Amino acid sequence: MVIHQSNWIDGQEAPPTATTIPVINPATEQSLATINATSSEAVNEIITASWKTFHSGVWSKKDPSDRFTVLSKASTLLRSRINEFIALETAQTGRPIREMRTQLARVPEWLDYFASLARVHEGRVTPFKGAVTNTLTRIPLGVVVLITPYNHPLLIAMKKIAAALAAGNVVIVKPSELAPLSVLKLGALFKEAGLPDGVLQIVSGYGRETGKYLCEQPNISKIDLTGGIATYRAIAPVAAMNMVPVTAELGGKAPVCLFPSMDVETAVKAALFAGFIASGQTCVTGSRLLVHQDIYDTFKTLLEKRVRALRVGAPTDEKTQIGSVISAAAIERCESFVSRATAEGGTILCGGTKLHPTPSGKGFFFAPTIIETHSASDLANNEVFGPVLALIKCADEDEIIRVANGTAYALGASVWSNDFTQAHRVADRIEAGIVWINGHHLNDPSSPWGGFKESGLGKENGVEAYEGYTKVKSTVMNYGVKPVWFDDEVVDARYG
């Protein structure tokens, strides 16, 4: 029997809607559950209730130490139940269980970090001429809408939820309809941790419908989106009309810059890790391998050998290294990139086709793919969001930097060099919000995450994210400046 997972509204599971959406296991094509398709009328009611909850002060006026207690308890509860979430994430995303076990073990850290930040974050006293004191305090924004993706359902949702709740907001989350189940389970967990009813609302539905309804609401105070540039361009005009700020993480085309001082074996391992985690379905996938000509031929030979040896299969198998992609549409997208790459003169070194690695013959699997191509190709410039990597030979350091900076994206990049001076010189010249030296995919709650150019606006993680969920109030206290009246001959310039 297929279960139904309803919205979490005002501290309880809402009734099922008349229209439901199936959630499919992408590795088996079997139905996991159904979820609500939330209507515009229901969204209006949820926004109205959330607005009342915010202004009641039940959370927004809580002492930061009380927020600390609730978020810390939620972290403890999540750690104790993490195996349930690992199994659910594996089933709904098709990612290998070994990956999910590693990733989800760290998710409670975001609650710990932002709980602590809520407790210790301080206001400021700014310089002010004369006998005047100016204090700056940060207060919560109001009702914030979080639109989260399918590729890291729990991690990305928690990055946003933890910061928004720590700052005192009422939070409405709309997870991707492709992988919403782990996020929908958070409602009951936060309630058990002591979060007041109505402070965390979790709403399911299609992005083009429910997500759109949420983002069009004039009574919201912020939109935090992780998705594609097309989604941002659809919501940005309405957000601007309603004077609603938007934080947007919109994808990337991360270069992996490999220099001759690196051992070739290490360079190949770096490329595999950067490019094929989550079957290439991450915003910072190392999808462009920019290899210095001095190691290129040796690197290419070893890379092809290692990619062919990767174990593609059932995500629940502990030996599986590469799981499925999320849907049939993702397969078609990978195929179209491969087709265009070869039409532009690219050479497929390995992969390039869909696979049927399980006994059932079901599931959305695509072979890990390396295509030797040039920097102007479609594959080298646009996001695949699948296990299809571009291999590009570069003559020298300057060409690697030029190619690395040559796309519309600027989220992440990695520089691999054992020459300390070169590593920092190159990192300094690369245009990206995150540059790793001798690493890739490294993440921490305290480390700001976000890109430049078409990769988005604003930051997740860190003090920057917390402050992005607040507004600044300036209180100016005059304790010695003489009042100025209209009939005074000289007007004090401090009165603006």
GROMACS .gro file of N, CA and C in nm, residues 197-286:
model
  270
  197ASP      N    1   0.347   2.566   1.746
  197ASP     CA    2   0.268   2.533   1.628
  197ASP      C    3   0.260   2.653   1.534
  198GLY      N    4   0.272   2.625   1.404
  198GLY     CA    5   0.257   2.729   1.303
  198GLY      C    6   0.384   2.803   1.269
  199VAL      N    7   0.494   2.777   1.342
  199VAL     CA    8   0.619   2.847   1.314
  199VAL      C    9   0.693   2.783   1.197
  200LEU      N   10   0.676   2.652   1.178
  200LEU     CA   11   0.731   2.582   1.063
  200LEU      C   12   0.616   2.515   0.987
  201GLN      N   13   0.589   2.566   0.868
  201GLN     CA   14   0.485   2.511   0.781
  201GLN      C   15   0.553   2.444   0.662
  202ILE      N   16   0.511   2.322   0.629
  202ILE     CA   17   0.575   2.248   0.519
  202ILE      C   18   0.466   2.215   0.417
  203VAL      N   19   0.482   2.268   0.297
  203VAL     CA   20   0.377   2.267   0.196
  203VAL      C   21   0.429   2.198   0.070
  204SER      N   22   0.357   2.097   0.023
  204SER     CA   23   0.399   2.026  -0.097
  204SER      C   24   0.315   2.067  -0.217
  205GLY      N   25   0.368   2.037  -0.334
  205GLY     CA   26   0.299   2.069  -0.458
  205GLY      C   27   0.399   2.091  -0.570
  206TYR      N   28   0.347   2.109  -0.689
  206TYR     CA   29   0.433   2.138  -0.803
  206TYR      C   30   0.491   2.278  -0.791
  207GLY      N   31   0.615   2.293  -0.836
  207GLY     CA   32   0.678   2.424  -0.831
  207GLY      C   33   0.606   2.527  -0.914
  208ARG      N   34   0.558   2.484  -1.031
  208ARG     CA   35   0.492   2.579  -1.123
  208ARG      C   36   0.355   2.622  -1.072
  209GLU      N   37   0.303   2.553  -0.972
  209GLU     CA   38   0.174   2.589  -0.914
  209GLU      C   39   0.192   2.636  -0.769
  210THR      N   40   0.212   2.542  -0.677
  210THR     CA   41   0.222   2.578  -0.536
  210THR      C   42   0.339   2.671  -0.509
  211GLY      N   43   0.455   2.641  -0.568
  211GLY     CA   44   0.571   2.728  -0.549
  211GLY      C   45   0.544   2.868  -0.600
  212LYS      N   46   0.478   2.876  -0.714
  212LYS     CA   47   0.443   3.005  -0.773
  212LYS      C   48   0.346   3.081  -0.684
  213TYR      N   49   0.245   3.012  -0.631
  213TYR     CA   50   0.147   3.078  -0.544
  213TYR      C   51   0.217   3.138  -0.421
  214LEU      N   52   0.307   3.062  -0.363
  214LEU     CA   53   0.377   3.110  -0.243
  214LEU      C   54   0.459   3.234  -0.272
  215CYS      N   55   0.531   3.232  -0.384
  215CYS     CA   56   0.623   3.342  -0.415
  215CYS      C   57   0.550   3.468  -0.460
  216GLU      N   58   0.423   3.455  -0.501
  216GLU     CA   59   0.346   3.571  -0.545
  216GLU      C   60   0.278   3.644  -0.430
  217GLN      N   61   0.283   3.587  -0.310
  217GLN     CA   62   0.211   3.646  -0.198
  217GLN      C   63   0.274   3.779  -0.155
  218PRO      N   64   0.196   3.884  -0.140
  218PRO     CA   65   0.252   4.014  -0.098
  218PRO      C   66   0.287   4.019   0.049
  219ASN      N   67   0.234   3.926   0.129
  219ASN     CA   68   0.255   3.931   0.274
  219ASN      C   69   0.376   3.852   0.321
  220ILE      N   70   0.456   3.803   0.230
  220ILE     CA   71   0.578   3.734   0.272
  220ILE      C   72   0.692   3.836   0.280
  221SER      N   73   0.796   3.800   0.355
  221SER     CA   74   0.905   3.893   0.381
  221SER      C   75   1.036   3.854   0.314
  222LYS      N   76   1.044   3.735   0.260
  222LYS     CA   77   1.166   3.692   0.190
  222LYS      C   78   1.135   3.563   0.116
  223ILE      N   79   1.205   3.544   0.002
  223ILE     CA   80   1.206   3.418  -0.071
  223ILE      C   81   1.350   3.369  -0.075
  224ASP      N   82   1.369   3.243  -0.037
  224ASP     CA   83   1.502   3.181  -0.046
  224ASP      C   84   1.487   3.059  -0.137
  225LEU      N   85   1.548   3.068  -0.254
  225LEU     CA   86   1.529   2.970  -0.360
  225LEU      C   87   1.659   2.899  -0.393
  226THR      N   88   1.653   2.766  -0.401
  226THR     CA   89   1.759   2.690  -0.466
  226THR      C   90   1.695   2.621  -0.585
  227GLY      N   91   1.741   2.654  -0.705
  227GLY     CA   92   1.680   2.601  -0.826
  227GLY      C   93   1.752   2.650  -0.949
  228GLY      N   94   1.679   2.662  -1.057
  228GLY     CA   95   1.738   2.704  -1.183
  228GLY      C   96   1.714   2.850  -1.213
  229ILE      N   97   1.790   2.901  -1.308
  229ILE     CA   98   1.779   3.041  -1.346
  229ILE      C   99   1.641   3.074  -1.401
  230ALA      N  100   1.578   2.977  -1.469
  230ALA     CA  101   1.445   3.001  -1.524
  230ALA      C  102   1.343   3.025  -1.413
  231THR      N  103   1.356   2.948  -1.304
  231THR     CA  104   1.266   2.966  -1.191
  231THR      C  105   1.285   3.104  -1.128
  232TYR      N  106   1.411   3.144  -1.112
  232TYR     CA  107   1.438   3.276  -1.055
  232TYR      C  108   1.378   3.386  -1.142
  233ARG      N  109   1.397   3.375  -1.272
  233ARG     CA  110   1.347   3.480  -1.362
  233ARG      C  111   1.194   3.485  -1.362
  234ALA      N  112   1.130   3.372  -1.329
  234ALA     CA  113   0.984   3.371  -1.322
  234ALA      C  114   0.933   3.442  -1.197
  235ILE      N  115   1.005   3.426  -1.084
  235ILE     CA  116   0.954   3.483  -0.959
  235ILE      C  117   1.009   3.623  -0.931
  236ALA      N  118   1.124   3.657  -0.989
  236ALA     CA  119   1.188   3.784  -0.955
  236ALA      C  120   1.101   3.907  -0.983
  237PRO      N  121   1.032   3.913  -1.099
  237PRO     CA  122   0.950   4.033  -1.123
  237PRO      C  123   0.839   4.053  -1.021
  238VAL      N  124   0.776   3.943  -0.980
  238VAL     CA  125   0.668   3.954  -0.881
  238VAL      C  126   0.726   3.992  -0.745
  239ALA      N  127   0.839   3.930  -0.710
  239ALA     CA  128   0.904   3.964  -0.584
  239ALA      C  129   0.941   4.111  -0.581
  240ALA      N  130   0.993   4.163  -0.693
  240ALA     CA  131   1.029   4.304  -0.700
  240ALA      C  132   0.906   4.393  -0.684
  241MET      N  133   0.797   4.354  -0.747
  241MET     CA  134   0.673   4.432  -0.737
  241MET      C  135   0.623   4.438  -0.593
  242ASN      N  136   0.641   4.325  -0.520
  242ASN     CA  137   0.596   4.319  -0.381
  242ASN      C  138   0.703   4.364  -0.281
  243MET      N  139   0.818   4.410  -0.332
  243MET     CA  140   0.929   4.454  -0.247
  243MET      C  141   0.975   4.341  -0.154
  244VAL      N  142   0.984   4.221  -0.209
  244VAL     CA  143   1.027   4.104  -0.133
  244VAL      C  144   1.170   4.067  -0.175
  245PRO      N  145   1.264   4.066  -0.082
  245PRO     CA  146   1.401   4.028  -0.118
  245PRO      C  147   1.412   3.879  -0.152
  246VAL      N  148   1.506   3.846  -0.238
  246VAL     CA  149   1.526   3.708  -0.283
  246VAL      C  150   1.672   3.668  -0.263
  247THR      N  151   1.692   3.555  -0.198
  247THR     CA  152   1.823   3.488  -0.199
  247THR      C  153   1.808   3.371  -0.295
  248ALA      N  154   1.901   3.358  -0.389
  248ALA     CA  155   1.887   3.256  -0.493
  248ALA      C  156   2.019   3.186  -0.520
  249GLU      N  157   2.016   3.054  -0.509
  249GLU     CA  158   2.130   2.971  -0.548
  249GLU      C  159   2.086   2.896  -0.672
  250LEU      N  160   2.148   2.929  -0.786
  250LEU     CA  161   2.089   2.893  -0.915
  250LEU      C  162   2.173   2.798  -1.000
  251GLY      N  163   2.272   2.738  -0.943
  251GLY     CA  164   2.346   2.639  -1.018
  251GLY      C  165   2.486   2.683  -1.054
  252GLY      N  166   2.555   2.596  -1.126
  252GLY     CA  167   2.694   2.627  -1.157
  252GLY      C  168   2.750   2.540  -1.267
  253LYS      N  169   2.874   2.566  -1.298
  253LYS     CA  170   2.950   2.487  -1.396
  253LYS      C  171   3.093   2.482  -1.347
  254ALA      N  172   3.112   2.419  -1.232
  254ALA     CA  173   3.238   2.430  -1.159
  254ALA      C  174   3.356   2.370  -1.234
  255PRO      N  175   3.464   2.448  -1.250
  255PRO     CA  176   3.586   2.394  -1.308
  255PRO      C  177   3.671   2.322  -1.203
  256VAL      N  178   3.735   2.214  -1.246
  256VAL     CA  179   3.834   2.144  -1.164
  256VAL      C  180   3.968   2.169  -1.234
  257CYS      N  181   4.051   2.253  -1.173
  257CYS     CA  182   4.173   2.301  -1.237
  257CYS      C  183   4.291   2.216  -1.190
  258LEU      N  184   4.350   2.139  -1.280
  258LEU     CA  185   4.449   2.038  -1.244
  258LEU      C  186   4.585   2.074  -1.302
  259PHE      N  187   4.684   2.089  -1.211
  259PHE     CA  188   4.816   2.136  -1.250
  259PHE      C  189   4.922   2.027  -1.237
  260PRO      N  190   5.034   2.042  -1.308
  260PRO     CA  191   5.135   1.936  -1.317
  260PRO      C  192   5.200   1.897  -1.184
  261SER      N  193   5.197   1.985  -1.084
  261SER     CA  194   5.259   1.949  -0.956
  261SER      C  195   5.179   1.843  -0.881
  262MET      N  196   5.057   1.817  -0.925
  262MET     CA  197   4.976   1.713  -0.863
  262MET      C  198   5.017   1.575  -0.915
  263ASP      N  199   5.023   1.479  -0.826
  263ASP     CA  200   5.037   1.339  -0.867
  263ASP      C  201   4.916   1.302  -0.951
  264VAL      N  202   4.937   1.237  -1.065
  264VAL     CA  203   4.827   1.212  -1.158
  264VAL      C  204   4.721   1.122  -1.095
  265GLU      N  205   4.761   1.025  -1.018
  265GLU     CA  206   4.666   0.937  -0.950
  265GLU      C  207   4.574   1.020  -0.860
  266THR      N  208   4.632   1.113  -0.785
  266THR     CA  209   4.553   1.200  -0.698
  266THR      C  210   4.461   1.290  -0.780
  267ALA      N  211   4.511   1.339  -0.893
  267ALA     CA  212   4.431   1.426  -0.978
  267ALA      C  213   4.308   1.353  -1.032
  268VAL      N  214   4.325   1.228  -1.068
  268VAL     CA  215   4.212   1.150  -1.119
  268VAL      C  216   4.110   1.125  -1.008
  269LYS      N  217   4.157   1.092  -0.889
  269LYS     CA  218   4.064   1.073  -0.776
  269LYS      C  219   3.987   1.202  -0.748
  270ALA      N  220   4.058   1.315  -0.757
  270ALA     CA  221   3.993   1.444  -0.735
  270ALA      C  222   3.882   1.466  -0.837
  271ALA      N  223   3.910   1.434  -0.963
  271ALA     CA  224   3.810   1.453  -1.069
  271ALA      C  225   3.689   1.363  -1.049
  272LEU      N  226   3.712   1.239  -1.011
  272LEU     CA  227   3.600   1.146  -0.988
  272LEU      C  228   3.511   1.195  -0.874
  273PHE      N  229   3.573   1.238  -0.766
  273PHE     CA  230   3.495   1.285  -0.651
  273PHE      C  231   3.419   1.413  -0.684
  274ALA      N  232   3.487   1.505  -0.752
  274ALA     CA  233   3.424   1.633  -0.784
  274ALA      C  234   3.308   1.616  -0.881
  275GLY      N  235   3.323   1.523  -0.977
  275GLY     CA  236   3.228   1.514  -1.086
  275GLY      C  237   3.113   1.417  -1.070
  276PHE      N  238   3.131   1.313  -0.989
  276PHE     CA  239   3.031   1.207  -0.990
  276PHE      C  240   2.957   1.186  -0.858
  277ILE      N  241   2.988   1.263  -0.755
  277ILE     CA  242   2.905   1.258  -0.634
  277ILE      C  243   2.761   1.294  -0.674
  278ALA      N  244   2.664   1.219  -0.619
  278ALA     CA  245   2.522   1.242  -0.649
  278ALA      C  246   2.492   1.229  -0.799
  279SER      N  247   2.570   1.145  -0.868
  279SER     CA  248   2.554   1.128  -1.013
  279SER      C  249   2.562   1.261  -1.086
  280GLY      N  250   2.646   1.350  -1.035
  280GLY     CA  251   2.662   1.481  -1.099
  280GLY      C  252   2.548   1.577  -1.076
  281GLN      N  253   2.456   1.544  -0.986
  281GLN     CA  254   2.338   1.628  -0.963
  281GLN      C  255   2.359   1.719  -0.843
  282THR      N  256   2.464   1.798  -0.847
  282THR     CA  257   2.484   1.900  -0.745
  282THR      C  258   2.520   2.031  -0.815
  283CYS      N  259   2.493   2.141  -0.746
  283CYS     CA  260   2.518   2.272  -0.804
  283CYS      C  261   2.666   2.300  -0.823
  284VAL      N  262   2.751   2.232  -0.746
  284VAL     CA  263   2.896   2.254  -0.759
  284VAL      C  264   2.966   2.132  -0.818
  285THR      N  265   2.893   2.048  -0.890
  285THR     CA  266   2.956   1.936  -0.959
  285THR      C  267   3.077   1.986  -1.039
  286GLY      N  268   3.188   1.917  -1.023
  286GLY     CA  269   3.307   1.951  -1.100
  286GLY      C  270   3.294   1.900  -1.242
   0.00000   0.00000   0.00000
